[in-house]
Coordinates of C-alpha atoms in Angstrom, one line a residue:
M16 CA 25.7 -26.1 -4.5
A17 CA 25.1 -29.5 -6.0
K18 CA 28.1 -31.5 -7.2
K19 CA 28.2 -32.7 -10.8
E20 CA 27.9 -36.4 -11.3
R21 CA 31.2 -38.3 -11.9
Q22 CA 32.4 -39.7 -15.2
P23 CA 32.8 -43.4 -14.4
S24 CA 36.3 -44.6 -14.0
Q25 CA 37.7 -47.8 -15.5
A26 CA 37.7 -49.5 -12.1
G27 CA 34.3 -50.9 -12.9
G28 CA 35.6 -53.9 -14.8
R29 CA 34.8 -54.1 -18.5
E30 CA 34.9 -50.3 -19.1
G31 CA 38.7 -50.4 -19.2
N32 CA 38.5 -52.1 -22.6
I33 CA 36.2 -49.5 -24.2
K34 CA 37.3 -46.5 -26.2
E35 CA 36.5 -43.2 -24.8
G36 CA 33.6 -41.2 -26.3
D37 CA 32.5 -37.6 -26.5
G38 CA 32.1 -37.0 -22.7
R39 CA 28.3 -37.0 -22.7
G40 CA 27.8 -40.7 -21.9
R41 CA 28.1 -42.0 -25.5
R42 CA 31.0 -44.2 -26.6
K43 CA 32.6 -44.6 -30.0
G44 CA 34.0 -47.8 -31.5
R45 CA 33.2 -50.2 -28.7
E46 CA 35.6 -53.2 -28.8
L47 CA 34.1 -56.6 -29.5
K48 CA 34.5 -58.7 -26.4
W49 CA 33.1 -61.9 -24.9
D50 CA 32.2 -62.9 -21.4
K51 CA 31.0 -66.0 -19.5
L52 CA 27.6 -66.2 -18.0
D53 CA 27.6 -66.2 -14.2
N54 CA 26.8 -69.4 -12.4
T55 CA 23.1 -68.7 -12.0
A56 CA 22.7 -67.3 -15.5
N57 CA 23.7 -70.6 -17.1
L58 CA 20.3 -72.0 -16.3
F59 CA 18.1 -69.3 -17.8
P60 CA 18.8 -69.8 -21.5
V61 CA 18.1 -73.5 -21.1
I62 CA 14.7 -73.2 -19.6
A63 CA 13.4 -69.9 -21.1
G64 CA 10.9 -69.7 -23.9
E65 CA 7.6 -68.1 -24.9
S66 CA 5.7 -69.9 -22.1
M67 CA 8.3 -69.2 -19.4
S68 CA 10.1 -66.0 -20.1
N69 CA 12.3 -65.6 -17.0
V70 CA 11.8 -61.9 -17.4
Y71 CA 11.2 -59.5 -14.5
R72 CA 10.0 -55.9 -14.5
I73 CA 11.0 -52.9 -12.4
S74 CA 9.1 -49.7 -12.9
V75 CA 9.6 -46.1 -11.8
T76 CA 6.6 -43.8 -11.7
L77 CA 7.4 -40.1 -12.2
K78 CA 5.3 -37.0 -11.3
E79 CA 5.1 -36.1 -15.0
Q80 CA 4.3 -37.6 -18.4
V81 CA 7.1 -39.5 -20.0
R82 CA 8.4 -38.2 -23.4
Q83 CA 9.4 -41.0 -25.7
E84 CA 12.1 -39.1 -27.6
L85 CA 13.9 -38.1 -24.4
L86 CA 13.7 -41.6 -22.9
Q87 CA 15.2 -42.9 -26.1
E88 CA 18.0 -40.4 -25.9
A89 CA 18.6 -41.1 -22.2
L90 CA 18.9 -44.9 -23.0
E91 CA 21.4 -44.2 -25.8
M92 CA 23.5 -42.1 -23.4
V93 CA 23.4 -44.5 -20.4
L94 CA 23.7 -47.9 -22.1
P95 CA 27.3 -47.6 -23.2
W96 CA 28.5 -47.3 -19.6
F97 CA 26.9 -50.7 -18.6
G98 CA 28.8 -53.5 -20.2
V99 CA 26.6 -56.0 -18.4
F100 CA 23.6 -54.8 -20.4
Q101 CA 25.3 -54.0 -23.7
V102 CA 25.7 -57.7 -24.8
R103 CA 24.1 -60.3 -27.0
M104 CA 24.0 -64.0 -26.2
R105 CA 25.7 -66.6 -28.2
Y106 CA 26.2 -70.3 -27.8
G107 CA 29.3 -72.4 -28.3
M108 CA 30.0 -76.1 -28.1
F109 CA 30.1 -76.3 -24.3
W110 CA 28.4 -73.1 -22.9
Y111 CA 26.3 -70.1 -23.7
Y112 CA 28.4 -66.8 -23.6
F113 CA 27.9 -63.1 -24.0
E114 CA 29.4 -61.0 -26.8
T115 CA 29.5 -57.2 -27.0
N116 CA 26.4 -56.0 -28.8
Q117 CA 27.5 -53.3 -31.3
K118 CA 24.0 -52.5 -32.5
P119 CA 22.2 -49.3 -31.5
A120 CA 20.3 -49.3 -28.2
P121 CA 16.9 -51.1 -28.4
K122 CA 13.9 -49.0 -29.4
V123 CA 11.9 -47.4 -26.7
K124 CA 8.2 -47.9 -27.2
E125 CA 4.9 -47.1 -25.5
E126 CA 3.7 -50.2 -23.7
Y127 CA 1.3 -52.0 -26.0
R128 CA 1.3 -55.7 -24.9
Y129 CA 1.2 -57.7 -21.7
P130 CA 4.3 -57.4 -19.4
C131 CA 7.2 -59.8 -19.0
Q132 CA 7.0 -61.5 -22.3
Y133 CA 9.9 -63.5 -23.6
I134 CA 12.8 -61.5 -24.9
S135 CA 14.1 -63.5 -27.9
P136 CA 17.9 -63.3 -28.3
N137 CA 17.3 -62.8 -32.1
R138 CA 15.0 -59.8 -31.8
N139 CA 15.1 -56.5 -30.0
R140 CA 18.4 -55.7 -31.8
N141 CA 19.8 -58.7 -29.9
Y142 CA 19.5 -57.0 -26.6
L143 CA 18.2 -59.0 -23.6
F144 CA 16.3 -56.2 -21.9
R145 CA 13.6 -53.8 -23.1
V146 CA 12.5 -50.3 -22.0
N147 CA 8.9 -49.0 -22.5
Y148 CA 6.7 -46.5 -20.9
Y149 CA 3.0 -45.8 -20.1
K150 CA 1.9 -42.3 -19.2
N151 CA 4.2 -41.3 -16.3
R152 CA 5.7 -44.8 -15.8
I153 CA 9.0 -46.1 -17.2
N154 CA 9.3 -49.9 -17.3
L155 CA 12.5 -51.9 -17.5
E156 CA 12.1 -55.6 -18.3
V157 CA 15.2 -57.8 -18.0
F158 CA 15.9 -61.4 -19.0
H159 CA 17.3 -62.8 -15.8
V160 CA 20.4 -64.1 -17.7
L161 CA 21.8 -60.6 -17.5
T162 CA 21.4 -59.7 -13.8
D163 CA 19.1 -59.9 -10.8
G164 CA 16.9 -57.2 -9.3
M165 CA 19.8 -55.2 -7.8
G166 CA 21.5 -54.9 -11.2
G167 CA 18.1 -53.9 -12.7
I168 CA 17.6 -51.2 -10.1
T169 CA 21.0 -49.8 -10.7
F170 CA 20.4 -49.5 -14.4
L171 CA 16.9 -48.1 -14.2
R172 CA 17.9 -45.6 -11.6
E173 CA 20.7 -44.2 -13.8
L174 CA 18.4 -44.2 -16.8
T175 CA 15.8 -42.2 -14.8
Y176 CA 18.4 -39.7 -13.7
Q177 CA 19.5 -39.1 -17.2
Y178 CA 15.9 -38.8 -18.5
L179 CA 15.1 -36.2 -15.8
R180 CA 18.3 -34.2 -16.7
L181 CA 17.2 -34.1 -20.3
A182 CA 13.6 -33.2 -19.4
H183 CA 14.8 -30.5 -16.9
P184 CA 17.8 -28.5 -18.3
S185 CA 18.4 -26.9 -14.9
L186 CA 19.1 -30.3 -13.5
R187 CA 21.5 -31.1 -16.3
E188 CA 23.3 -27.7 -15.9
R189 CA 23.9 -28.5 -12.2
L190 CA 24.6 -32.2 -12.4
G191 CA 26.1 -32.9 -15.8
D192 CA 25.6 -36.2 -17.7
G193 CA 27.8 -38.6 -15.7
L194 CA 26.8 -41.5 -13.4
C195 CA 26.4 -41.3 -9.7
S196 CA 29.6 -41.6 -7.7
D197 CA 28.3 -44.7 -5.9
T198 CA 27.1 -46.6 -9.0
S199 CA 29.0 -49.8 -9.6
L200 CA 29.9 -51.0 -13.1
S201 CA 31.5 -54.2 -11.8
S202 CA 31.0 -57.3 -14.0
E203 CA 32.7 -59.6 -11.5
D204 CA 31.4 -63.2 -11.2
S205 CA 31.0 -63.1 -7.4
Y206 CA 29.9 -66.8 -7.3
L207 CA 33.3 -67.8 -8.6
K208 CA 35.2 -65.3 -6.4
N209 CA 33.6 -66.5 -3.2
Y210 CA 33.5 -70.2 -4.1
R211 CA 34.8 -72.7 -1.5
K212 CA 35.2 -76.4 -2.1
G213 CA 33.5 -79.2 -0.2
H214 CA 29.8 -78.4 -0.2
K215 CA 26.9 -80.8 -0.8
K216 CA 23.7 -80.3 -2.7
G217 CA 21.6 -77.5 -1.1
Y218 CA 18.3 -77.4 -3.1
K219 CA 15.1 -79.2 -2.2
T220 CA 13.5 -81.9 -4.3
Q221 CA 10.4 -82.7 -2.2
R222 CA 7.2 -81.8 -4.0
A223 CA 5.2 -78.9 -2.7
F224 CA 1.5 -78.0 -2.9
L225 CA 0.8 -76.2 -6.2
V226 CA -1.9 -73.5 -6.8
K227 CA -3.9 -74.6 -9.8
G228 CA -6.9 -73.3 -11.6
E229 CA -8.2 -71.8 -14.9
K230 CA -5.6 -69.9 -16.8
L231 CA -5.7 -66.5 -18.4
K232 CA -5.3 -66.4 -22.2
P233 CA -1.8 -67.1 -23.5
F234 CA 0.7 -64.3 -22.8
E235 CA -1.8 -62.5 -20.4
L236 CA -0.4 -61.7 -17.0
G237 CA -2.6 -60.3 -14.2
V238 CA -0.9 -57.9 -11.9
M239 CA -2.3 -56.5 -8.6
H240 CA -0.4 -53.9 -6.6
G241 CA -1.0 -53.2 -2.9
Y242 CA 0.3 -50.0 -1.5
L243 CA 1.1 -50.1 2.2
S244 CA 2.5 -47.7 4.8
I245 CA 5.9 -48.9 6.1
Q246 CA 5.2 -47.3 9.4
E247 CA 2.0 -49.2 9.9
L248 CA 3.7 -52.4 8.8
K249 CA 6.5 -52.0 11.3
K250 CA 3.9 -51.6 14.1
V251 CA 2.2 -54.8 13.2
C252 CA 5.4 -56.7 12.6
K253 CA 6.8 -55.6 16.0
G254 CA 3.7 -57.1 17.6
Y255 CA 4.5 -60.5 16.0
G256 CA 8.2 -60.2 16.7
V257 CA 9.2 -60.6 13.1
S258 CA 10.6 -58.6 10.2
I259 CA 8.5 -57.1 7.4
N260 CA 9.8 -59.7 5.0
E261 CA 9.0 -62.6 7.3
Y262 CA 5.5 -61.2 8.0
L263 CA 4.6 -60.6 4.3
V264 CA 5.9 -64.0 3.2
A265 CA 3.9 -65.6 6.0
A266 CA 0.7 -63.7 5.0
F267 CA 1.1 -64.9 1.4
L268 CA 1.4 -68.5 2.4
W269 CA -1.4 -68.1 4.9
S270 CA -3.7 -66.8 2.0
I271 CA -2.8 -69.9 0.0
Y272 CA -3.5 -72.1 3.0
Q273 CA -6.9 -70.5 3.5
E274 CA -8.1 -69.9 0.0
C275 CA -6.8 -73.1 -1.7
L276 CA -6.7 -75.6 1.2
H277 CA -9.5 -74.0 3.1
G278 CA -7.5 -74.3 6.3
M279 CA -7.3 -78.1 6.1
P280 CA -4.3 -80.4 6.5
S281 CA -2.2 -81.1 3.4
K282 CA -0.1 -84.0 2.2
R283 CA 2.4 -81.5 0.8
P284 CA 4.0 -78.4 2.3
I285 CA 3.2 -74.9 1.2
S286 CA 6.6 -73.5 0.3
S287 CA 7.8 -70.2 -1.1
C288 CA 11.1 -69.5 -2.9
V289 CA 12.7 -66.4 -1.2
P290 CA 15.6 -65.0 -3.2
V291 CA 18.4 -63.7 -1.0
N292 CA 20.8 -60.9 -2.2
L293 CA 24.3 -62.2 -1.5
R294 CA 26.1 -58.9 -1.9
P295 CA 26.0 -57.8 1.8
Y296 CA 27.2 -61.2 3.0
F297 CA 30.2 -61.4 0.7
D298 CA 31.1 -57.7 0.2
S299 CA 30.2 -57.7 -3.5
I300 CA 29.2 -54.8 -5.7
T301 CA 28.8 -56.8 -8.9
L302 CA 26.1 -55.9 -11.5
K303 CA 25.8 -59.6 -12.5
N304 CA 23.5 -62.1 -10.8
F305 CA 24.5 -62.7 -7.2
F306 CA 21.7 -64.3 -5.2
V307 CA 20.5 -67.7 -3.9
I308 CA 17.1 -69.2 -3.2
V309 CA 16.0 -70.2 0.3
S310 CA 12.6 -71.7 1.0
A311 CA 10.0 -70.5 3.5
V312 CA 8.1 -73.7 4.4
F313 CA 4.8 -74.2 6.2
W314 CA 3.4 -77.7 6.3
P315 CA -0.2 -77.8 7.6
K316 CA -0.3 -81.2 9.2
K317 CA -2.9 -80.6 12.0
E318 CA -6.5 -79.6 11.8
S319 CA -6.1 -75.9 12.1
Y320 CA -3.5 -73.2 12.6
S321 CA -3.8 -69.6 13.7
F322 CA -2.2 -66.9 11.6
G323 CA 0.2 -66.1 14.5
E324 CA 1.4 -69.8 14.4
V325 CA 2.1 -69.6 10.7
V326 CA 4.0 -66.3 11.1
Q327 CA 6.3 -67.9 13.7
I328 CA 6.8 -71.1 11.6
V329 CA 7.7 -69.1 8.5
A330 CA 10.0 -66.8 10.4
G331 CA 11.8 -69.7 12.0
S332 CA 12.1 -71.4 8.6
L333 CA 13.8 -68.3 7.1
R334 CA 16.0 -67.5 10.0
S335 CA 17.5 -71.1 10.0
Q336 CA 18.7 -70.6 6.4
I337 CA 19.6 -66.9 6.1
N338 CA 23.2 -67.0 7.4
R339 CA 26.5 -66.8 5.6
E340 CA 27.4 -70.4 6.1
H341 CA 24.2 -71.8 4.7
L342 CA 24.0 -69.3 1.8
E343 CA 27.6 -70.2 0.8
N344 CA 26.7 -73.8 0.8
L345 CA 23.8 -73.2 -1.5
F346 CA 25.7 -71.6 -4.3
A347 CA 29.0 -73.6 -3.8
Y348 CA 27.4 -76.8 -4.9
N349 CA 26.4 -75.4 -8.2
V350 CA 29.7 -73.7 -8.8
S351 CA 31.5 -77.0 -8.1
N352 CA 29.6 -78.6 -11.0
E353 CA 30.5 -75.7 -13.2
K354 CA 34.2 -76.1 -12.3
N355 CA 34.2 -79.9 -12.7
F356 CA 36.5 -80.7 -15.6
I357 CA 34.5 -83.7 -16.8
L358 CA 31.2 -81.8 -16.7
R359 CA 32.8 -78.8 -18.5
A360 CA 33.7 -81.1 -21.4
V361 CA 30.1 -82.3 -21.9
P362 CA 28.6 -80.7 -25.0
L363 CA 26.0 -78.0 -24.5
F364 CA 23.0 -79.9 -25.8
L365 CA 23.6 -82.7 -23.2
K366 CA 24.2 -80.2 -20.4
S367 CA 20.9 -78.6 -21.4
I368 CA 19.0 -81.8 -21.0
A369 CA 20.5 -82.5 -17.6
M370 CA 19.9 -78.9 -16.4
R371 CA 16.2 -79.0 -17.5
H372 CA 15.7 -82.2 -15.6
V373 CA 17.3 -80.7 -12.4
Y374 CA 15.2 -77.5 -12.8
R375 CA 11.9 -79.4 -13.2
T376 CA 12.6 -81.4 -10.0
S377 CA 13.6 -78.4 -7.9
A378 CA 10.9 -76.0 -9.3
L379 CA 8.1 -78.3 -8.2
A380 CA 9.5 -78.2 -4.6
N381 CA 8.0 -74.7 -4.2
T382 CA 4.4 -73.4 -4.4
T383 CA 5.3 -69.8 -5.2
T384 CA 8.0 -67.1 -5.0
V385 CA 8.1 -64.0 -2.9
T386 CA 11.1 -61.8 -3.6
N387 CA 12.0 -58.5 -1.8
I388 CA 14.1 -56.2 -4.0
G389 CA 14.4 -53.8 -1.0
N390 CA 14.1 -50.1 -0.3
I391 CA 15.1 -48.1 -3.4
K392 CA 16.8 -44.9 -2.6
V393 CA 17.4 -42.0 -5.1
R394 CA 19.7 -39.0 -5.0
E395 CA 18.1 -36.0 -3.1
E396 CA 18.2 -33.9 -6.3
Y397 CA 15.8 -36.2 -8.0
E398 CA 13.3 -37.1 -5.2
G399 CA 10.9 -34.3 -6.1
Y400 CA 10.4 -35.8 -9.6
I401 CA 9.8 -39.4 -8.6
E402 CA 6.6 -40.8 -7.1
G403 CA 7.6 -44.4 -6.5
F404 CA 8.8 -47.8 -7.7
S405 CA 7.2 -51.2 -8.2
S406 CA 8.3 -54.6 -9.5
F407 CA 7.0 -58.0 -10.4
L408 CA 7.9 -61.4 -11.8
S409 CA 6.9 -63.6 -14.7
M410 CA 5.6 -67.1 -14.1
S411 CA 7.6 -70.3 -13.9
K412 CA 7.0 -74.0 -13.9
G413 CA 4.5 -75.0 -11.3
Q414 CA 4.3 -71.4 -10.0
D415 CA 1.3 -69.5 -11.5
I416 CA 1.2 -66.8 -8.8
K417 CA 4.1 -64.9 -7.3
G418 CA 4.7 -61.9 -5.0
T419 CA 7.3 -59.1 -5.2
I420 CA 8.1 -56.5 -2.5
C421 CA 9.5 -53.1 -3.3
S422 CA 9.6 -49.9 -1.3
Y423 CA 10.4 -46.2 -1.7
Q424 CA 10.4 -43.7 1.1
D425 CA 7.4 -44.6 3.4
T426 CA 5.5 -46.7 0.9
L427 CA 5.9 -50.4 0.3
V428 CA 4.3 -52.0 -2.7
F429 CA 3.4 -55.7 -2.6
S430 CA 2.8 -56.8 -6.3
I431 CA 1.2 -60.1 -7.1
S432 CA 1.6 -61.4 -10.6
S433 CA -0.5 -64.4 -11.8
S434 CA -1.5 -66.3 -14.9
L435 CA -4.7 -67.6 -13.2
T436 CA -8.2 -66.1 -13.6
D437 CA -9.1 -66.6 -9.9
V438 CA -8.0 -63.8 -7.6
S439 CA -9.0 -65.4 -4.3
V440 CA -5.4 -65.7 -3.1
Q441 CA -4.8 -62.0 -3.8
R442 CA -8.0 -61.0 -2.0
G443 CA -7.2 -63.2 0.9
F444 CA -3.7 -61.8 1.2
F445 CA -4.8 -58.2 1.3
R446 CA -7.7 -59.0 3.6
R447 CA -5.3 -60.6 6.0
L448 CA -3.3 -57.4 6.2
A449 CA -6.4 -55.3 6.6
E450 CA -7.4 -57.5 9.6
D451 CA -4.2 -56.6 11.2
G452 CA -5.1 -52.9 10.8
I453 CA -2.8 -52.2 7.8
P454 CA -4.6 -49.9 5.3
V455 CA -4.2 -51.1 1.7
R456 CA -4.7 -49.3 -1.6
I457 CA -5.1 -51.7 -4.5
E458 CA -4.4 -51.2 -8.2
T459 CA -4.5 -53.7 -11.0
N460 CA -3.4 -53.7 -14.7
G461 CA -7.0 -54.3 -15.9
V462 CA -6.7 -58.0 -16.8
Y463 CA -9.3 -59.1 -14.3
G464 CA -11.9 -56.7 -15.6
E465 CA -12.2 -54.9 -12.3

């Protein structure tokens, strides 16, 4: 017999300061509280706007049509448990900060515009995320100031579970309306908890090669999903002696090298941001942002490279950086600035000017971003209702094309989002995989008129 889901305890952080509700997931009379932004989140309000939203999307595809009224009810039931999501953003003299949002949950709507558009702090009932749907797909879009992909997955997964329990009364009868026993509600700032003094600047400032071209119309975002067999990927990666992540990042940079540089030498490196989830390295279960960026670098200096050479170069670049000591060094420098008494006393508008300058410098040091949000697992009771997951990113300064890796069961989805009309990089990437014997099924959001 299936066990009923737990009612979350107060061990999750902020929940200990919230008045109890009616036992169905709703809460009454939530106290007004404030909270600091985590170290990474401090940057996003400074650089975000209509042209650079810093919003990402994670989607779950069900095996049935989504019913709007049930999805709205599910959101209203789940949201009060997640203090990290039930906030509005305010600004003070020295820093931005979060305040408990006492308004009703944001309105669930059928998708009607292009994805990952800016979430204004003064709209959407002051919430910094949105939930919409299209046919059998539920989309969660999150302003990165709230949390990273791991936090987004946790929230979407619980929202999906609650929706399915509402849509299927037999599930609800067996499982109840609580959260999963392994769902964290922690709002710990893991950057501060794991900070150690004495680290130097860790980010790059050397300019990278940038992919340029004709842009799509304002607010348009082209998305192309490639569906791959994980078993087939593993066979190919074993042949190269690399991980799936290393192989896919290398294939993406290879495509840029072939399609944009035509296999010729370059005065600048081709470099990809690769976000690394820090939770496994520092024993964290926080729902807040807790990641750093490393860079996979391939600098084509000679006349020609084979794909095998590029794979080994990229793998070596990543392996030299993804270790606890280096990862700690990357975030410790930024935390040291946050803790500096003199810098803390600088007014917010001056901090914002300085942070924008630092961001512009470091952003141009990467050609693109490839992020892997990992293999998403769901409870066995819900597997028969879920077809799969996908995710993709909005654009940022100098980066008009990005890749996102997401997997569920035996299917990996590599999603490429782009603000450019040309799709040669996308075609080159999937062609490279096909040449290695990996079958690919491609799906687009229709922006390219295909």
